Amino acid sequence: MINIRQLLIVGCLVLASLPARAQSLIDAKDVRPPEQLSLCGEPVPVAVADVRERFEKEMLLSLWDRPQVLLWLKRSTRYLPFIAQELERAGLPEDLKYLAIVESALRPHAGSSRGAIGFWQLMPETGRRYGLQVDEFVDQRRDIFASTQAAMKYLKELHQQFGKWALAMAAYNMGEEGLAAEVIEQKTNDYYRLYLPLETQRFVFRMMAVKLIMENAGRYGFSLSEKDYYPPLRFDTVAVDCFQSIPLRILAEAAGVAFKQIKDLNPHIRGHYIQAGNHQIRLPQGSARRFESNFKAMVEQHDRERSQRIYVVQSGDSLSSIADKFNVPLAALLIWNRIDLNKTLYPGDRLVIYPRQKKPVPAVP
């Protein structure tokens, strides 16, 4: 048997080899800026020593995290073609598509400690300002289609305000009022000469690094075949008109797909229900016909079952005691009734409960 000492020795040898291997993959020549470097059609003054140093830092940090870069590349075929198409339609620079990688690594549920969410890391008030629904039921910042439109409108306004894309991206990161104040105080509108919050000083250079790596993946040691890339989003869209809230599981059952597939294609829907109103719901490709045949009948069946699953709260009841009484998880009780643990129960309150099926007791011989 291998003892603990042998395992420790092997582990140390493996760990010691990692830096050497990583360094062998990254050389000084790999992070040198090209003589002609531009971002969004604007030249980058790489001949300036400080600019070159900041650029090389972001290149080194990006290339060091090779698994993350590999995920950028694999996800790119799922989202970037759509973003590039919309940027072209709006007359905006294609390089802006790399902003979504810098902000979220192309993850719909990416979030920051400040409250920014989604592909483009929009704050709640910014999302609402540009037409997104952001509330307890729906958060369209997580939707690639809606959030891309909002982000483009915001970026276009920032460019109109500051006149340069480097400044527009800086404002996107730190806020337009803060950047405007620094431009006035420092008496320059040159992004590369402004002293800004450290994150914002790095932000545009991270965009440059992402652009260079994504457009020259082979040069930096990333070799992917066509099957390595993740497939584009493919789905059917159906109109769903609800006069009351409906569990997402009913939609999934009507389409004959998994609950997770509905959530993955509609990341903007929060929780387990869609609310009353008109909705455009994405379904796995090829499932729309089945959904349209089944949905109405399943909603009617759900309503009948729900009316038969009402429990009237008694004196002394609590959420935990009710869950125990019916042998159901407390979390399920909260989902079925869209409540939280802080809810105070009163005698006469009505709760929906779907008791577990009791297993038959085997007959005694």
Coordinates of C-alpha atoms in Angstrom, one line a residue:
M1 CA 0.0 0.0 0.0
I2 CA 1.1 3.5 -0.7
N3 CA 1.6 5.3 2.6
I4 CA 0.9 9.0 3.5
R5 CA 4.6 9.9 3.1
Q6 CA 4.7 8.6 -0.4
L7 CA 1.5 10.5 -1.3
L8 CA 3.0 13.7 0.1
I9 CA 6.2 13.3 -1.9
V10 CA 4.2 12.6 -5.1
G11 CA 1.9 15.6 -4.4
C12 CA 4.9 18.0 -3.9
L13 CA 6.5 16.9 -7.1
V14 CA 3.3 17.5 -9.0
L15 CA 2.8 20.9 -7.5
A16 CA 6.4 21.9 -8.1
S17 CA 6.0 21.0 -11.8
L18 CA 3.0 23.2 -12.3
P19 CA 4.7 26.6 -12.3
A20 CA 7.4 25.3 -14.6
R21 CA 4.9 23.9 -17.0
A22 CA 2.8 27.1 -17.0
Q23 CA 5.9 29.2 -17.5
S24 CA 6.9 27.1 -20.5
L25 CA 3.6 28.0 -22.1
I26 CA 4.0 31.7 -21.6
D27 CA 7.0 33.5 -23.0
A28 CA 7.9 37.2 -23.0
K29 CA 7.3 37.4 -26.8
D30 CA 3.7 36.1 -26.2
V31 CA 2.7 39.2 -24.3
R32 CA 4.4 41.8 -26.4
P33 CA 1.8 44.1 -27.9
P34 CA 1.7 44.2 -31.7
E35 CA 3.1 47.4 -33.3
Q36 CA -0.4 48.3 -34.5
L37 CA -2.9 47.6 -31.8
S38 CA -6.4 49.0 -31.9
L39 CA -9.7 48.5 -30.0
C40 CA -13.0 49.5 -31.4
G41 CA -11.1 51.2 -34.3
E42 CA -9.1 53.5 -32.0
P43 CA -5.3 53.1 -31.9
V44 CA -3.7 52.1 -28.6
P45 CA -0.5 54.0 -27.9
V46 CA 1.6 50.9 -27.1
A47 CA 4.9 52.8 -27.6
V48 CA 4.2 54.5 -24.3
A49 CA 6.0 52.5 -21.6
D50 CA 3.2 52.7 -19.1
V51 CA 0.6 51.6 -21.7
R52 CA 2.8 48.7 -22.8
E53 CA 3.3 47.5 -19.2
R54 CA -0.4 47.6 -18.4
F55 CA -1.2 45.7 -21.5
E56 CA 1.4 43.0 -20.8
K57 CA 0.1 42.6 -17.3
E58 CA -3.4 41.7 -18.5
M59 CA -2.0 39.4 -21.2
L60 CA 0.0 37.5 -18.6
L61 CA -2.9 37.2 -16.1
S62 CA -5.3 36.1 -18.8
L63 CA -2.9 33.5 -20.3
W64 CA -1.9 32.2 -16.9
D65 CA -5.5 31.1 -16.3
R66 CA -5.7 28.8 -19.3
P67 CA -8.8 26.8 -18.2
Q68 CA -10.7 30.1 -18.1
V69 CA -9.5 31.1 -21.6
L70 CA -10.5 27.6 -22.8
L71 CA -14.0 28.2 -21.5
W72 CA -14.2 31.6 -23.2
L73 CA -13.3 29.9 -26.5
K74 CA -15.8 27.0 -26.0
R75 CA -18.7 29.3 -25.1
S76 CA -17.9 31.8 -27.8
T77 CA -19.8 29.9 -30.5
R78 CA -22.9 29.9 -28.4
Y79 CA -23.1 33.6 -27.8
L80 CA -20.7 35.8 -29.8
P81 CA -22.2 35.3 -33.3
F82 CA -25.5 36.7 -32.0
I83 CA -23.8 39.6 -30.2
A84 CA -21.7 40.4 -33.3
Q85 CA -24.8 40.4 -35.5
E86 CA -26.6 42.8 -33.2
L87 CA -23.6 45.1 -33.0
E88 CA -23.4 45.3 -36.8
R89 CA -27.1 46.1 -37.0
A90 CA -26.7 48.9 -34.5
G91 CA -23.7 50.3 -36.3
L92 CA -21.4 49.7 -33.3
P93 CA -17.8 48.3 -33.3
E94 CA -17.6 44.5 -33.3
D95 CA -14.9 44.6 -30.7
L96 CA -17.6 45.4 -28.1
K97 CA -18.6 41.7 -28.1
Y98 CA -15.5 41.1 -26.0
L99 CA -16.9 43.2 -23.3
A100 CA -19.3 40.4 -22.4
I101 CA -16.3 38.1 -21.9
V102 CA -14.6 40.6 -19.6
E103 CA -17.7 41.2 -17.6
S104 CA -19.1 37.7 -17.2
A105 CA -17.0 35.1 -19.1
L106 CA -20.3 34.6 -21.0
R107 CA -22.2 33.3 -17.9
P108 CA -25.9 34.4 -17.6
H109 CA -25.9 34.2 -13.8
A110 CA -22.6 35.9 -13.1
G111 CA -22.9 38.5 -10.4
S112 CA -20.9 41.1 -8.5
S113 CA -20.9 42.2 -4.9
R114 CA -22.3 45.5 -6.0
G115 CA -25.4 44.0 -7.5
A116 CA -24.4 43.8 -11.2
I117 CA -25.9 40.7 -12.9
G118 CA -25.8 38.8 -16.1
F119 CA -23.8 38.7 -19.4
W120 CA -23.2 42.4 -19.4
Q121 CA -23.1 43.0 -15.6
L122 CA -25.8 45.7 -15.6
M123 CA -26.9 47.2 -12.3
P124 CA -30.6 46.9 -11.6
E125 CA -31.3 50.6 -12.2
T126 CA -29.3 50.6 -15.4
G127 CA -31.2 47.6 -16.7
R128 CA -34.5 49.2 -16.0
R129 CA -33.4 52.5 -17.6
Y130 CA -32.8 50.7 -20.9
G131 CA -36.0 48.7 -20.9
L132 CA -35.3 45.5 -19.0
Q133 CA -37.6 44.0 -16.5
V134 CA -35.8 43.5 -13.2
D135 CA -37.9 42.4 -10.2
E136 CA -38.5 39.5 -8.0
F137 CA -40.1 37.4 -10.8
V138 CA -38.0 38.3 -13.9
D139 CA -34.5 39.5 -14.3
Q140 CA -33.8 40.1 -18.0
R141 CA -30.2 41.0 -17.3
R142 CA -29.6 37.2 -17.4
D143 CA -31.2 37.0 -20.9
I144 CA -28.6 37.2 -23.6
F145 CA -31.1 38.6 -26.1
A146 CA -32.8 41.3 -24.1
S147 CA -29.6 42.3 -22.1
T148 CA -27.6 42.7 -25.3
Q149 CA -30.0 45.3 -26.6
A150 CA -29.9 47.2 -23.3
A151 CA -26.1 47.1 -23.2
M152 CA -25.8 48.4 -26.7
K153 CA -28.1 51.3 -26.0
Y154 CA -26.1 52.2 -22.9
L155 CA -22.7 51.9 -24.7
K156 CA -24.0 54.0 -27.6
E157 CA -25.1 56.8 -25.2
L158 CA -21.7 56.7 -23.4
H159 CA -19.9 57.0 -26.7
Q160 CA -22.1 60.0 -27.6
Q161 CA -21.3 61.6 -24.2
F162 CA -17.5 61.0 -24.1
G163 CA -16.6 60.8 -27.8
K164 CA -14.2 57.9 -27.5
W165 CA -14.7 54.2 -27.1
A166 CA -12.0 53.8 -24.5
L167 CA -13.7 56.4 -22.4
A168 CA -17.1 54.9 -23.1
M169 CA -15.9 51.5 -21.8
A170 CA -14.3 53.2 -18.7
A171 CA -17.6 54.9 -18.0
Y172 CA -19.4 51.5 -18.4
N173 CA -17.2 50.1 -15.7
M174 CA -17.1 53.0 -13.2
G175 CA -20.2 55.0 -14.1
E176 CA -20.5 58.0 -16.3
E177 CA -20.8 60.6 -13.6
G178 CA -17.6 59.5 -11.9
L179 CA -15.7 59.5 -15.2
A180 CA -17.0 62.9 -16.2
A181 CA -15.8 64.3 -12.8
E182 CA -12.3 62.9 -13.3
V183 CA -12.0 64.2 -16.9
I184 CA -12.9 67.7 -15.6
E185 CA -10.6 67.5 -12.5
Q186 CA -7.6 66.0 -14.4
K187 CA -8.1 68.2 -17.4
T188 CA -7.7 65.4 -20.0
N189 CA -10.0 63.1 -21.9
D190 CA -7.2 60.6 -22.7
Y191 CA -8.1 57.3 -21.1
Y192 CA -4.4 56.3 -21.0
R193 CA -3.4 59.4 -19.1
L194 CA -6.3 59.4 -16.6
Y195 CA -5.8 58.2 -13.0
L196 CA -9.0 56.2 -12.4
P197 CA -10.1 53.5 -9.9
L198 CA -7.7 50.6 -10.3
E199 CA -10.3 48.3 -11.7
T200 CA -11.2 50.9 -14.4
Q201 CA -7.5 51.4 -15.2
R202 CA -7.3 47.7 -16.0
F203 CA -10.7 47.4 -17.7
V204 CA -9.9 48.5 -21.2
F205 CA -6.6 46.6 -21.2
R206 CA -8.4 43.4 -20.2
M207 CA -10.6 44.0 -23.3
M208 CA -7.5 44.2 -25.5
A209 CA -6.1 41.0 -24.0
V210 CA -9.3 39.1 -24.5
K211 CA -9.5 40.4 -28.1
L212 CA -6.0 39.4 -29.0
I213 CA -6.3 35.9 -27.4
M214 CA -9.7 35.2 -28.9
E215 CA -8.6 36.2 -32.4
N216 CA -5.3 34.4 -32.2
A217 CA -6.0 31.3 -30.1
G218 CA -3.6 29.0 -31.9
R219 CA -0.7 31.4 -31.4
Y220 CA -1.2 31.1 -27.6
G221 CA -1.4 27.3 -27.6
F222 CA -5.1 26.7 -27.7
S223 CA -6.1 24.1 -30.3
L224 CA -9.8 23.3 -30.6
S225 CA -11.5 21.2 -33.2
E226 CA -15.1 22.0 -34.3
K227 CA -16.6 19.5 -31.9
D228 CA -14.8 21.2 -28.9
Y229 CA -16.9 24.3 -29.2
Y230 CA -20.3 24.4 -27.5
P231 CA -23.3 24.4 -29.9
P232 CA -25.3 27.6 -30.5
L233 CA -28.6 28.0 -28.7
R234 CA -31.4 26.3 -30.6
F235 CA -34.9 26.6 -29.4
D236 CA -38.6 27.0 -30.2
T237 CA -40.5 30.0 -28.9
V238 CA -44.1 29.8 -27.8
A239 CA -46.5 32.4 -26.6
V240 CA -47.9 31.6 -23.2
D241 CA -50.9 33.6 -21.9
C242 CA -51.5 33.1 -18.2
F243 CA -54.4 34.5 -16.1
Q244 CA -52.7 33.2 -13.0
S245 CA -49.2 32.1 -12.0
I246 CA -48.2 28.7 -13.4
P247 CA -45.4 26.4 -12.1
L248 CA -42.6 26.0 -14.6
R249 CA -42.8 22.2 -14.0
I250 CA -46.2 22.4 -15.8
L251 CA -44.5 24.0 -18.9
A252 CA -41.8 21.3 -18.8
E253 CA -44.3 18.5 -18.5
A254 CA -46.4 19.9 -21.3
A255 CA -43.3 20.0 -23.6
G256 CA -42.0 16.6 -22.4
V257 CA -38.7 18.1 -21.3
A258 CA -36.8 18.6 -18.0
F259 CA -37.5 21.5 -15.7
K260 CA -33.8 22.3 -16.0
Q261 CA -34.1 22.7 -19.8
I262 CA -36.8 25.4 -19.3
K263 CA -34.7 27.2 -16.7
D264 CA -31.5 27.0 -18.9
L265 CA -33.3 28.4 -22.0
N266 CA -35.1 31.1 -19.9
P267 CA -32.5 32.2 -17.3
H268 CA -34.4 35.5 -16.8
I269 CA -37.3 33.7 -15.1
R270 CA -36.7 33.6 -11.3
G271 CA -37.9 30.9 -9.1
H272 CA -40.4 28.1 -9.9
Y273 CA -43.3 30.1 -11.5
I274 CA -44.2 32.4 -14.3
Q275 CA -46.6 35.1 -13.3
A276 CA -49.9 36.1 -14.8
G277 CA -49.6 37.8 -18.1
N278 CA -48.2 37.2 -21.6
H279 CA -44.8 35.5 -22.0
Q280 CA -42.5 34.4 -24.7
I281 CA -41.1 31.1 -23.5
R282 CA -38.2 29.2 -25.1
L283 CA -38.4 25.5 -25.4
P284 CA -35.9 22.9 -26.6
Q285 CA -36.0 22.7 -30.3
G286 CA -38.8 20.4 -31.6
S287 CA -40.9 20.5 -28.5
A288 CA -43.3 23.4 -29.4
R289 CA -46.0 21.2 -31.1
R290 CA -46.2 18.9 -28.1
F291 CA -46.4 21.8 -25.7
E292 CA -49.2 23.5 -27.6
S293 CA -51.2 20.2 -27.6
N294 CA -50.8 19.5 -23.9
F295 CA -50.4 22.8 -22.1
K296 CA -54.1 23.9 -21.7
A297 CA -55.2 20.5 -20.5
M298 CA -52.3 20.3 -18.0
V299 CA -53.1 23.7 -16.6
E300 CA -56.7 22.7 -16.0
Q301 CA -55.6 19.5 -14.4
H302 CA -53.2 21.4 -12.2
D303 CA -56.0 23.7 -11.1
R304 CA -58.2 20.8 -10.2
E305 CA -55.5 19.1 -8.2
R306 CA -54.5 22.3 -6.5
S307 CA -58.1 22.9 -5.2
Q308 CA -58.0 19.4 -3.7
R309 CA -54.7 20.0 -1.9
I310 CA -55.6 22.9 0.4
Y311 CA -54.7 22.6 4.0
V312 CA -56.3 25.1 6.5
V313 CA -53.8 26.1 9.2
Q314 CA -54.8 25.2 12.7
S315 CA -53.9 26.8 16.0
G316 CA -50.4 25.8 17.0
D317 CA -49.3 25.0 13.5
S318 CA -45.9 26.1 12.1
L319 CA -44.4 25.6 8.7
S320 CA -42.1 22.9 10.1
S321 CA -44.8 21.0 11.9
I322 CA -47.0 21.1 8.8
A323 CA -44.2 19.8 6.7
D324 CA -43.6 17.0 9.2
K325 CA -47.3 16.2 9.4
F326 CA -47.5 15.6 5.7
N327 CA -44.0 14.1 5.4
V328 CA -42.8 16.7 2.8
P329 CA -39.6 18.8 2.7
L330 CA -40.0 22.2 4.3
A331 CA -38.4 23.7 1.2
A332 CA -41.1 22.1 -1.0
L333 CA -43.8 23.7 1.1
L334 CA -42.2 27.1 0.6
I335 CA -42.0 26.5 -3.2
W336 CA -45.6 25.4 -3.5
N337 CA -46.9 28.4 -1.6
R338 CA -44.3 31.0 -2.7
I339 CA -43.5 32.0 0.8
D340 CA -40.4 32.2 2.9
L341 CA -39.5 31.0 6.4
N342 CA -40.2 34.3 7.9
K343 CA -43.9 34.1 7.1
T344 CA -46.2 34.2 10.1
L345 CA -49.0 31.7 10.0
Y346 CA -52.5 32.3 11.4
P347 CA -55.3 29.9 12.0
G348 CA -57.5 29.8 8.9
D349 CA -54.6 30.5 6.4
R350 CA -54.7 28.2 3.4
L351 CA -51.7 26.3 2.2
V352 CA -51.2 24.1 -0.9
I353 CA -49.6 20.7 0.0
Y354 CA -48.9 17.7 -2.2
P355 CA -48.4 14.8 0.2
R356 CA -46.1 12.1 -0.6
Q357 CA -47.6 8.8 -1.7
K358 CA -47.5 6.4 1.2
K359 CA -45.8 3.1 0.5
P360 CA -48.1 0.1 1.0
V361 CA -47.5 -1.9 4.1
P362 CA -46.5 -5.4 3.2
A363 CA -49.0 -8.0 4.3
V364 CA -48.0 -10.2 7.3
P365 CA -47.8 -13.9 6.3

